[in-house]
Short mmCIF file of C-alpha atoms in Angstrom, two decimals:
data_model
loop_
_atom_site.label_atom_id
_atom_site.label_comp_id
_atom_site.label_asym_id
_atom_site.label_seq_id
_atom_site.Cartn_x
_atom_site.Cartn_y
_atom_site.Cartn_z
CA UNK A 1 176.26 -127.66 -133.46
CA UNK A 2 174.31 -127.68 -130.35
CA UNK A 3 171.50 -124.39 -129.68
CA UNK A 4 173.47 -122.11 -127.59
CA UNK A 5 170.91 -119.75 -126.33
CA UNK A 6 172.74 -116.62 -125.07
CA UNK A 7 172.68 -116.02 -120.84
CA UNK A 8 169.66 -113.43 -120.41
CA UNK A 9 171.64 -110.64 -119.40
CA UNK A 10 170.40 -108.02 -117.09
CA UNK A 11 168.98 -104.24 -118.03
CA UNK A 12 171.89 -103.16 -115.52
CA UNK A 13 174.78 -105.59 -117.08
CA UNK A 14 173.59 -104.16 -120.42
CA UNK A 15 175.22 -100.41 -120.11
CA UNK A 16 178.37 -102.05 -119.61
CA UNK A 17 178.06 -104.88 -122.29
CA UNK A 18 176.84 -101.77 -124.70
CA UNK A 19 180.57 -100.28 -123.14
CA UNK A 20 182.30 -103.17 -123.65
CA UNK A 21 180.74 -103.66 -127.10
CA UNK A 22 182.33 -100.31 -128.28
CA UNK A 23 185.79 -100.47 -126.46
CA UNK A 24 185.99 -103.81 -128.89
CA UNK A 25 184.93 -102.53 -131.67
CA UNK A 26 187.23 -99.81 -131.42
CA UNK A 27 189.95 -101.45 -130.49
CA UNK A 28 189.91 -103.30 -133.99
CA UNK A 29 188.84 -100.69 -135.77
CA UNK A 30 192.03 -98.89 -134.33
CA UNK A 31 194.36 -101.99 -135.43
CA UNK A 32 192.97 -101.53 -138.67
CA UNK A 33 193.59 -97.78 -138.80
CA UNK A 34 196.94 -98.56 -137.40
CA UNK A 35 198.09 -101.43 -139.38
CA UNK A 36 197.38 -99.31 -142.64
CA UNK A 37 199.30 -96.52 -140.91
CA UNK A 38 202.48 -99.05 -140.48
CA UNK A 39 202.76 -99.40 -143.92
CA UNK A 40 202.91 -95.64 -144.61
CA UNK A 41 205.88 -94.78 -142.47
CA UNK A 42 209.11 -93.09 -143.92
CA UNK A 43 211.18 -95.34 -142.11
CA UNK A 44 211.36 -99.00 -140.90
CA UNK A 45 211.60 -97.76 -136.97
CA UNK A 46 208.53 -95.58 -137.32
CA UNK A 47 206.85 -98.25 -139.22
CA UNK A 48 207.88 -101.22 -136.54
CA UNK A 49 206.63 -98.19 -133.58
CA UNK A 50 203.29 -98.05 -135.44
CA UNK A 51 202.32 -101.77 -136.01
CA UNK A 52 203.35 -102.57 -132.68
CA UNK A 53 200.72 -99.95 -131.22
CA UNK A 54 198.23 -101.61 -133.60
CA UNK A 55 199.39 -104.98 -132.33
CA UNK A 56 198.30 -103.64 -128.75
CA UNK A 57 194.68 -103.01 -129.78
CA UNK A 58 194.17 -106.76 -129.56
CA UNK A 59 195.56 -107.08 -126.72
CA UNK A 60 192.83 -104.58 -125.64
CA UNK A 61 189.99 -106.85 -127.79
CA UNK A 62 191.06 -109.70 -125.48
CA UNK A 63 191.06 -108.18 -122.41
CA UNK A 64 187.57 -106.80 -123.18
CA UNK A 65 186.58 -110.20 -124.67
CA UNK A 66 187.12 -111.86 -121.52
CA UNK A 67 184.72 -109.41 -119.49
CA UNK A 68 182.12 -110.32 -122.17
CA UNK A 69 182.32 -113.72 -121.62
CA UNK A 70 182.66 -113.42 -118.13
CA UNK A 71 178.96 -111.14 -118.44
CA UNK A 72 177.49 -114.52 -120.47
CA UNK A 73 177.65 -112.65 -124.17
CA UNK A 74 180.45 -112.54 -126.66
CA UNK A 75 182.36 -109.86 -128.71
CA UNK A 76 179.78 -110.72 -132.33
CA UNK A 77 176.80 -109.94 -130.21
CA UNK A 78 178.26 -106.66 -128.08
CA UNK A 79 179.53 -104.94 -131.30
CA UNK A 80 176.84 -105.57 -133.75
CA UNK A 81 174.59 -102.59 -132.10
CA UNK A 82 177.32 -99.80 -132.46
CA UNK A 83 178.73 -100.87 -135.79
CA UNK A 84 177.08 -98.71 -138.02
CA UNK A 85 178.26 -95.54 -136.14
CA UNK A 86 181.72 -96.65 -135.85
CA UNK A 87 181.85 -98.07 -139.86
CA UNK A 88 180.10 -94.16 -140.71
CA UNK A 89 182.78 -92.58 -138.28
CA UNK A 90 185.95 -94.32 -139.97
CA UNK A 91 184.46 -93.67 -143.26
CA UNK A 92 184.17 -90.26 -143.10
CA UNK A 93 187.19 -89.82 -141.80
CA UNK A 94 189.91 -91.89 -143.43
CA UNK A 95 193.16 -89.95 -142.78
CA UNK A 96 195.26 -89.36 -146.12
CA UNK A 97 198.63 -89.99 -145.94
CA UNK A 98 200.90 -90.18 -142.68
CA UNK A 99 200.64 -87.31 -140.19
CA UNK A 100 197.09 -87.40 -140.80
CA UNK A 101 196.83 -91.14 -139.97
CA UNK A 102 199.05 -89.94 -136.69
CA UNK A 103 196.77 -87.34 -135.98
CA UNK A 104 194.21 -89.56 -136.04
CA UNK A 105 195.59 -91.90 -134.09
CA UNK A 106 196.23 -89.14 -131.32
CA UNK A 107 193.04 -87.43 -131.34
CA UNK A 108 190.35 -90.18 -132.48
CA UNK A 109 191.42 -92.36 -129.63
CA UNK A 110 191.96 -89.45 -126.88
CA UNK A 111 188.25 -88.52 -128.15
CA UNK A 112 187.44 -92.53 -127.30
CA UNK A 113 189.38 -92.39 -124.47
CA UNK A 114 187.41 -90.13 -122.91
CA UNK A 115 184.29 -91.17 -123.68
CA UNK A 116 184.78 -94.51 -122.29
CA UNK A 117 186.30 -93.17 -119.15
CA UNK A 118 183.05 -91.17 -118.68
CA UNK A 119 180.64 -94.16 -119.17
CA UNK A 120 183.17 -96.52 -116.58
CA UNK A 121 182.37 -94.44 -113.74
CA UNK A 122 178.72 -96.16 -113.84
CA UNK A 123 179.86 -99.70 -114.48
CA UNK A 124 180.36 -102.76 -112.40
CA UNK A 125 183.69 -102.84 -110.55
CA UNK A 126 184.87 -105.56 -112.57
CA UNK A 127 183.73 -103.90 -116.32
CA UNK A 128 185.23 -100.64 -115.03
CA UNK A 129 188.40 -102.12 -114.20
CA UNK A 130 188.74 -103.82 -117.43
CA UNK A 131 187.94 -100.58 -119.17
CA UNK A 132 190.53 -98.70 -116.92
CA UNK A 133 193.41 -101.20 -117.38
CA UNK A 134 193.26 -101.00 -121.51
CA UNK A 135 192.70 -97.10 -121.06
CA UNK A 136 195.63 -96.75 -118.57
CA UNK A 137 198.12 -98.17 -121.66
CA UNK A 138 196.53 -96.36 -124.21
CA UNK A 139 198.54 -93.64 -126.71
CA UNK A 140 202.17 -93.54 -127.27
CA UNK A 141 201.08 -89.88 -126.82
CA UNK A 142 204.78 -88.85 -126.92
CA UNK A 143 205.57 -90.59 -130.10
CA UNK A 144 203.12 -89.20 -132.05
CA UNK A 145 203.90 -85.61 -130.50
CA UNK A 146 207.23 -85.82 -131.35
CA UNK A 147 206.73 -87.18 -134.69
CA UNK A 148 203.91 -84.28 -135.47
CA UNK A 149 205.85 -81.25 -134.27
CA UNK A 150 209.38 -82.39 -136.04
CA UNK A 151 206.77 -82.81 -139.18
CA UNK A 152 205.26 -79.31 -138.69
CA UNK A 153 208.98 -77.98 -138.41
CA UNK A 154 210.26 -79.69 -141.61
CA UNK A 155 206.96 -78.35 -143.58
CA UNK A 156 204.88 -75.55 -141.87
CA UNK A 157 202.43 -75.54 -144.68
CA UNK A 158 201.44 -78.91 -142.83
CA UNK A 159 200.12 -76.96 -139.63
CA UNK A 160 196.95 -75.32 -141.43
CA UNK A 161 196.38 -78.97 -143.21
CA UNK A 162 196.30 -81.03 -139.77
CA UNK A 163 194.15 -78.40 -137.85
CA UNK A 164 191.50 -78.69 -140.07
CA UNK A 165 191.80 -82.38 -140.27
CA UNK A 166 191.65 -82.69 -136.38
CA UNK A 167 188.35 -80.39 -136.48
CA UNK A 168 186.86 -82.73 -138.91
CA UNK A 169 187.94 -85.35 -136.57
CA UNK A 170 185.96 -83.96 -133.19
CA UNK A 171 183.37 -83.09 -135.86
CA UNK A 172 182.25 -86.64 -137.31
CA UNK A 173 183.84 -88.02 -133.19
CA UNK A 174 180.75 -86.05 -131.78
CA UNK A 175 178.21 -86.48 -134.20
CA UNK A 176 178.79 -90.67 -134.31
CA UNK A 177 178.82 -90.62 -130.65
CA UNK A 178 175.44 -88.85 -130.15
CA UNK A 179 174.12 -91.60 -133.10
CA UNK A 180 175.61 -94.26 -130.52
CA UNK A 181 173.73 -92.15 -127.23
CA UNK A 182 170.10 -92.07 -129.41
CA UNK A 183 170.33 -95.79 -130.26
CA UNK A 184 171.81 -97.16 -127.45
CA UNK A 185 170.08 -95.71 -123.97
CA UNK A 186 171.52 -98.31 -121.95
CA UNK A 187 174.42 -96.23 -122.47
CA UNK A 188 173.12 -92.91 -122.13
CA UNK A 189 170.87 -93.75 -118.85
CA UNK A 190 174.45 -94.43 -117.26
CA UNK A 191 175.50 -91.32 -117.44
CA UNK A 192 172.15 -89.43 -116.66
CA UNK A 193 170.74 -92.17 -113.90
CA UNK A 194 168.14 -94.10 -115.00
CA UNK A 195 164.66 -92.55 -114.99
CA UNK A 196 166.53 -89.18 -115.35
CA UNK A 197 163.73 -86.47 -117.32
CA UNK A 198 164.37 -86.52 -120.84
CA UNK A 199 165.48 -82.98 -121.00
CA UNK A 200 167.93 -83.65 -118.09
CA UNK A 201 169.76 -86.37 -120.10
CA UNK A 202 170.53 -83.73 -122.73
CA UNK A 203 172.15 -81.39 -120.18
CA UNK A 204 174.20 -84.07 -118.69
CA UNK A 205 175.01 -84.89 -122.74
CA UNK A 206 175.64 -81.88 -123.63
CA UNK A 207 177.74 -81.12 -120.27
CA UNK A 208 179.85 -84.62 -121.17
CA UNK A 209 180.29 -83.30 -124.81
CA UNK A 210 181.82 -80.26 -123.25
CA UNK A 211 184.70 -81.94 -121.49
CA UNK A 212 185.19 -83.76 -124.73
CA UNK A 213 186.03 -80.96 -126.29
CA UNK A 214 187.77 -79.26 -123.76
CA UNK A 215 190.02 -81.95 -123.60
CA UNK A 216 190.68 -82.44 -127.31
CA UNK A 217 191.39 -78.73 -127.33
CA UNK A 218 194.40 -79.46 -125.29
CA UNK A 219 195.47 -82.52 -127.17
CA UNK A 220 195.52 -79.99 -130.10
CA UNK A 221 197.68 -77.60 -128.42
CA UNK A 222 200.06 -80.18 -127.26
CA UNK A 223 200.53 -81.45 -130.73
CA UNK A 224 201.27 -77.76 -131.70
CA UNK A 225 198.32 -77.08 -133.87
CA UNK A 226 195.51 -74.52 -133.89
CA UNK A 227 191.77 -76.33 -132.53
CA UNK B 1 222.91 -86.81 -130.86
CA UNK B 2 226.18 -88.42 -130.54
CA UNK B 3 227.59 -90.66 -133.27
CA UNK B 4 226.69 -93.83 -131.36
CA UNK B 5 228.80 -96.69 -134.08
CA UNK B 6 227.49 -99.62 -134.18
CA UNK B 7 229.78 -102.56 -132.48
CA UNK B 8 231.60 -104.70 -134.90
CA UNK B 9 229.96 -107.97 -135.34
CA UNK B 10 232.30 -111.24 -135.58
CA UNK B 11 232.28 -112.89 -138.74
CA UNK B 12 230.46 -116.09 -136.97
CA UNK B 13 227.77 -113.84 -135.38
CA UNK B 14 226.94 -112.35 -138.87
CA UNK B 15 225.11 -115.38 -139.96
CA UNK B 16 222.88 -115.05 -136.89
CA UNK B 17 222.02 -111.49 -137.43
CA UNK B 18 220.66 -112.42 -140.80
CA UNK B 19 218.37 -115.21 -139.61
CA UNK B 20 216.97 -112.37 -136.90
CA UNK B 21 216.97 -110.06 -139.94
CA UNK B 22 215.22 -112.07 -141.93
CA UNK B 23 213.09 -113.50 -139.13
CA UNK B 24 212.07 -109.50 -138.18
CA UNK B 25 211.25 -108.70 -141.59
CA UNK B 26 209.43 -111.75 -142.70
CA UNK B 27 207.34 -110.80 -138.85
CA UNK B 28 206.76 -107.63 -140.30
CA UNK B 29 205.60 -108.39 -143.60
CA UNK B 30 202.88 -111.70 -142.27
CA UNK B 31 201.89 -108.60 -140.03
CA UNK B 32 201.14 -106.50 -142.93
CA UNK B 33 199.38 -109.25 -144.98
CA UNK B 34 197.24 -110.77 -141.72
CA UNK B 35 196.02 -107.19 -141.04
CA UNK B 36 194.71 -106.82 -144.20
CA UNK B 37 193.23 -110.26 -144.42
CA UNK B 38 191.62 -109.59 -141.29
CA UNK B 39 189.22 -107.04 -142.91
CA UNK B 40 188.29 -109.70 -145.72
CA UNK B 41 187.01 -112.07 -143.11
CA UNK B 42 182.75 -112.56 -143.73
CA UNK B 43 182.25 -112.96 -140.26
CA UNK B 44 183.29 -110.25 -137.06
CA UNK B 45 184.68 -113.45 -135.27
CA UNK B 46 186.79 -114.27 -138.66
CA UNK B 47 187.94 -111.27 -138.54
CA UNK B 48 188.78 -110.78 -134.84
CA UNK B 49 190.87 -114.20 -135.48
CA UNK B 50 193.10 -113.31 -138.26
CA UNK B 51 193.63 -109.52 -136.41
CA UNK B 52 195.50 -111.91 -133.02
CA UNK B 53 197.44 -113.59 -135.50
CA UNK B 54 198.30 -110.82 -137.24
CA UNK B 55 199.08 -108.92 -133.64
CA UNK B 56 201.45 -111.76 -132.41
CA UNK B 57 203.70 -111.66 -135.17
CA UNK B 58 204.72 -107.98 -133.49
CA UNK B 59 205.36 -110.44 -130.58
CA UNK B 60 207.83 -112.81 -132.03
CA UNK B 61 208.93 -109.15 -133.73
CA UNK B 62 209.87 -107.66 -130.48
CA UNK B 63 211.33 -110.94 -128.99
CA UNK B 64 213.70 -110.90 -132.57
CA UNK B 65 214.27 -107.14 -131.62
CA UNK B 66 215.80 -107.76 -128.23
CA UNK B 67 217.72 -110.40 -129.45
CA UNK B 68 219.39 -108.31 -132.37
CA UNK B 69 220.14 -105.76 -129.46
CA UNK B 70 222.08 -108.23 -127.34
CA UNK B 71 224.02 -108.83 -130.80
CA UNK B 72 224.83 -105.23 -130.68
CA UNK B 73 223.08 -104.05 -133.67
CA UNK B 74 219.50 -103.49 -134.47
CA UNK B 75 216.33 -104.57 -136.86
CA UNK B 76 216.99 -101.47 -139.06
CA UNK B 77 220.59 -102.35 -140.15
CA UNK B 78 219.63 -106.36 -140.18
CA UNK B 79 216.52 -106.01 -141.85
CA UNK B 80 218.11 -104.06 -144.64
CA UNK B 81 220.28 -106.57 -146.93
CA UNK B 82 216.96 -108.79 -146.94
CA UNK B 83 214.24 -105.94 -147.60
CA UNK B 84 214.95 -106.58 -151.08
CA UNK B 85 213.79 -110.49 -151.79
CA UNK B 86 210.61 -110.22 -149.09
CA UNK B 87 209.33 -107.21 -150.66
CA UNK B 88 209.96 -109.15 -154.45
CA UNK B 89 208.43 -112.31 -152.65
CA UNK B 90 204.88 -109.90 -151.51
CA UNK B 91 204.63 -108.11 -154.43
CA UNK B 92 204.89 -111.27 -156.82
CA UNK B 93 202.26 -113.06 -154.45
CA UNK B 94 199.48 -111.06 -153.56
CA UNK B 95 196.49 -112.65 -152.44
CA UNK B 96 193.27 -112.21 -154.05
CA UNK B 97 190.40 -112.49 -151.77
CA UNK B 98 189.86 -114.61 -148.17
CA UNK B 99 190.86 -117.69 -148.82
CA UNK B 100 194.00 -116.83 -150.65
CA UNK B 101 194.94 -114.70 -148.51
CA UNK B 102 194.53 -117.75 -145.89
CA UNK B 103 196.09 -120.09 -148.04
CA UNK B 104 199.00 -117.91 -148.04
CA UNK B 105 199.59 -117.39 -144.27
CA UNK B 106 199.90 -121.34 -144.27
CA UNK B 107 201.80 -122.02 -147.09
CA UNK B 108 204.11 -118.86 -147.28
CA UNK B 109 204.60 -119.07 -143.22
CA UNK B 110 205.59 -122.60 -143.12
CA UNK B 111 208.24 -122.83 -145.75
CA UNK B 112 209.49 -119.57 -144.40
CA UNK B 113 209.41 -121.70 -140.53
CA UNK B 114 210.69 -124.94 -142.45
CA UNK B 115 213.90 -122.38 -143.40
CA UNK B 116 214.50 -121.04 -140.83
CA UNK B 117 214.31 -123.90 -138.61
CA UNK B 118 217.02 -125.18 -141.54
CA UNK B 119 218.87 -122.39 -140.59
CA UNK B 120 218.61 -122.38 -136.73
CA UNK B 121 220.73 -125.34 -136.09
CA UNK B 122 223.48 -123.47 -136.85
CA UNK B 123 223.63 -120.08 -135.25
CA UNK B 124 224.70 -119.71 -131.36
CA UNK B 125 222.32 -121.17 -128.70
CA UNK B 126 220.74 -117.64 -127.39
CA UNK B 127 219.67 -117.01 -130.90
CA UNK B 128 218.64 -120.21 -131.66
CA UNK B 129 216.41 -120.25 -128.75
CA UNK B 130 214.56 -117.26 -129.96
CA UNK B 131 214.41 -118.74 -133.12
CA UNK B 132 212.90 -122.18 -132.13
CA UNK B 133 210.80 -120.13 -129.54
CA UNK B 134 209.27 -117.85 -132.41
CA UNK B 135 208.48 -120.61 -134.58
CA UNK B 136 206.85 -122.85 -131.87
CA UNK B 137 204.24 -120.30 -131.60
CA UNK B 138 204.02 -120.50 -135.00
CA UNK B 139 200.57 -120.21 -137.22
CA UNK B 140 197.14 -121.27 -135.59
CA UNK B 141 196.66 -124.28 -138.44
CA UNK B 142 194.34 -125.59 -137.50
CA UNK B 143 191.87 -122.48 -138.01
CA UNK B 144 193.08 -122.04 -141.62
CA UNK B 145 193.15 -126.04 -142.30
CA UNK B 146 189.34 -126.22 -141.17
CA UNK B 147 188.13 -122.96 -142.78
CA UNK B 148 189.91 -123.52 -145.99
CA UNK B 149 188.59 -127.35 -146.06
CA UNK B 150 185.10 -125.97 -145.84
CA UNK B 151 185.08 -123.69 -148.03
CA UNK B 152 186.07 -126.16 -150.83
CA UNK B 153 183.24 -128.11 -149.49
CA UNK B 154 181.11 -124.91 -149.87
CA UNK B 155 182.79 -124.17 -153.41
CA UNK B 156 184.23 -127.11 -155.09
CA UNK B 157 185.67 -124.69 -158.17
CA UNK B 158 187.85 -123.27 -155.38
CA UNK B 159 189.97 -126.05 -155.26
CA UNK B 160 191.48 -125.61 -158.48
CA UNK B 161 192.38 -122.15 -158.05
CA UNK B 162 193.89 -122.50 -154.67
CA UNK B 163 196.14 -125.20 -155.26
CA UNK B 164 197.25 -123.63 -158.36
CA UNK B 165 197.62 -120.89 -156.04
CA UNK B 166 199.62 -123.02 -153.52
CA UNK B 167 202.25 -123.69 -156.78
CA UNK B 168 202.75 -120.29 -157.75
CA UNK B 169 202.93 -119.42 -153.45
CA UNK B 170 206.20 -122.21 -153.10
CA UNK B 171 207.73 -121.16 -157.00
CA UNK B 172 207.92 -117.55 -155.80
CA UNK B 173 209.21 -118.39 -152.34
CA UNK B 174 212.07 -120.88 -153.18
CA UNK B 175 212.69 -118.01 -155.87
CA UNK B 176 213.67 -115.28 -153.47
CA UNK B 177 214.75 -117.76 -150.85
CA UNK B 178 217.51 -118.52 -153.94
CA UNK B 179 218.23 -114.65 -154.26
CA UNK B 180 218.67 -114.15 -150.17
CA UNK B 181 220.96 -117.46 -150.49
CA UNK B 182 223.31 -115.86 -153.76
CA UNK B 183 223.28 -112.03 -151.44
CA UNK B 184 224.04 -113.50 -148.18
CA UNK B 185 227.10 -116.17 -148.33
CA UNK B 186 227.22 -115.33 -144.42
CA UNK B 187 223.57 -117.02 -144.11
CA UNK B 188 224.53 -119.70 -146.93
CA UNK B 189 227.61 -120.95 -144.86
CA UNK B 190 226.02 -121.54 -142.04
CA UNK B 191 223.91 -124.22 -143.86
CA UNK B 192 227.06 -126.09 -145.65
CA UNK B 193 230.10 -124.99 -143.10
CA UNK B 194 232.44 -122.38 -143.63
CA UNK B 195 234.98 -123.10 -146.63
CA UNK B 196 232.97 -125.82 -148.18
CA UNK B 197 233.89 -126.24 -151.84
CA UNK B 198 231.29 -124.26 -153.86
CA UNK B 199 230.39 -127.64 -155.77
CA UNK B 200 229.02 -128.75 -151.92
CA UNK B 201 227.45 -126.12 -151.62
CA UNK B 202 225.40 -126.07 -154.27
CA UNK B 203 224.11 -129.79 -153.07
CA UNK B 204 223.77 -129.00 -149.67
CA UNK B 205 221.13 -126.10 -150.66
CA UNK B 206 219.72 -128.17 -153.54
CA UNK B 207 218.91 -130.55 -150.63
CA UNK B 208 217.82 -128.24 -148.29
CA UNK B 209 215.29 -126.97 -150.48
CA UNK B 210 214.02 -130.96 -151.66
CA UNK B 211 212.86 -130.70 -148.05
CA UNK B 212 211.11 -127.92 -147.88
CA UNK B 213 209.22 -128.74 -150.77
CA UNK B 214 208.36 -132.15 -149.52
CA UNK B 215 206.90 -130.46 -146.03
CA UNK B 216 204.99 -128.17 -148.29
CA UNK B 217 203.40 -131.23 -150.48
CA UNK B 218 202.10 -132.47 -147.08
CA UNK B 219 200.66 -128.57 -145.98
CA UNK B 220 198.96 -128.55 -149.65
CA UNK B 221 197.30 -132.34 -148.78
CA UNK B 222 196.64 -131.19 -145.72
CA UNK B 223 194.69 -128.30 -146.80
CA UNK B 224 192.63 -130.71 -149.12
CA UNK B 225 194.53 -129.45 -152.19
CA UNK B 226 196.84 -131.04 -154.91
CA UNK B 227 200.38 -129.44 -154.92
#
């Protein structure tokens, strides 16, 4: 084994390794999720449906694995800073059975989605596009609608269980990602402009955080529950 | 919904529906058992390996899927007189720990190629294709040869236990290979020709599986192990 020193990477290229570094690491922490999911489904159509979405996460990994490579640094090295939070965030929130696990799968990565889609705006072209492409094919929104309401129909008592599960969801979704904004303010100076006044970054946080919610609000609506 | 019935399948065409049956399920279940192996890897680029394995078996899935809908039927109804003998064949042989579990995806995926490719010379050409295409994609050996070899190296005790291993892997498969061959006289003829005596058949299988055992003496040497 040669000594492969990494490429010194830039302070600019480092909010969008930092970006990259999570959209990997939640990508296959999503397969994970979603493989473990597959296995839980009442039927073998619904369980094909769900390991092929997990099967599409690594598609994702590779696409972002390629931009890291392309920015001299590789997927071990981008994810190790914003493991813990993601590790603490799937921990505390391991969905029990299926509807949760397709709740999760629904709100969890809309959450994610979002977030990401916020950070790409201040990116390279080339990181943003990556991060655009793997966002554009993200959910099978209409499967896991579908698949909620019918459950919610069949058992109502399901409707109180899944609304409290998705507001654990933004819950532990928030608090992980302002653990990831603290440690990491590579990230957070891209959305707030570098040299932005400390108490300015928490508006703009705060602001972001709003939309977040906003926006999960809906997804709850659309999957027929109470947010 | 409108009772959609399923189009009749010609006795000859049967036989080729089970391979893709058995090819979809046996996709399924190496997706189910690289997923989880995945999050036994020590190391995040371990991991991230065994996670694109695991994600292109849903590729040769889906390729298996169209194919079953050109046949006029679908993986649900072929996957369902197999279920039985795969789901026997995972629960008898679950692997304990990494390199088990990696010792399995080589052993348990190439006599289940070795079969099929048995199998394959005898269905129509489309399917065949898909079949030979699948399996040419096959498993990434050379990652599991190399990482298996040094751990041995790391942990010479290990190479008891994992060739023992290997002989309980190739007992349990030719075991439920058996059961699939007794249940499915449609797969069972394409290997010996319709209407051979019974007696023939018997030899024909009996020297099918000499074969596979032979091929799986030279993945267990391979690996570094006895068989």
């Amino acid at each position: 084994m040669t000594d492969r020193r990494p490429t010194p990477i830039s302070a600019e290229q480092q909010g969008a390794v930092d970006l990259l570094g999570v959209l990997a690491y939640g990508a296959l922490l999503a397969f994970d999720r979603l493989a473990a999911d597959a296995r839980k489904a009442p039927s073998l159509a619904e369980r094909v449906h769900v390991a092929h979405l997990a099967a599409r996460q690594m598609a994702h990994f590779r696409r972002v694995q390629s931009r890291l490579a392309e920015l001299g640094t590789d997927e071990t090295r981008a994810v190790e800073p914003v493991r813990g939070a993601f590790d603490a965030f799937h921990r505390h929130a391991e969905p029990n059975g299926w509807f949760e696990g397709l709740v999760w799968s629904y709100v969890a990565q809309g959450i994610a989605a979002d977030f990401y889609r916020e950070i790409a705006a201040f990116v390279d072209p080339l990181t943003q596009a990556v991060v655009l492409e793997v966002l554009a094919e993200e959910p099978d929104d209409d499967f896991v609608v579908r698949t909620v309401r019918a459950g919610v129909r069949a058992d109502p008592r399901l409707a109180g269980r899944l609304a409290l599960w998705g507001r654990r969801l933004v819950g532990e979704a928030l608090s992980q990602a302002q653990r990831v904004a603290a440690d990491r303010p590579s990230l957070t100076s891209l959305l707030t402009g570098t040299g932005a006044e400390p108490g300015m970054d928490l508006a703009v946080i705060s602001q972001t955080f709003a939309r977040l919610i906003e926006n999960h609000t809906v997804r709850m609506r659309t999957l027929g529950l109470q947010s």
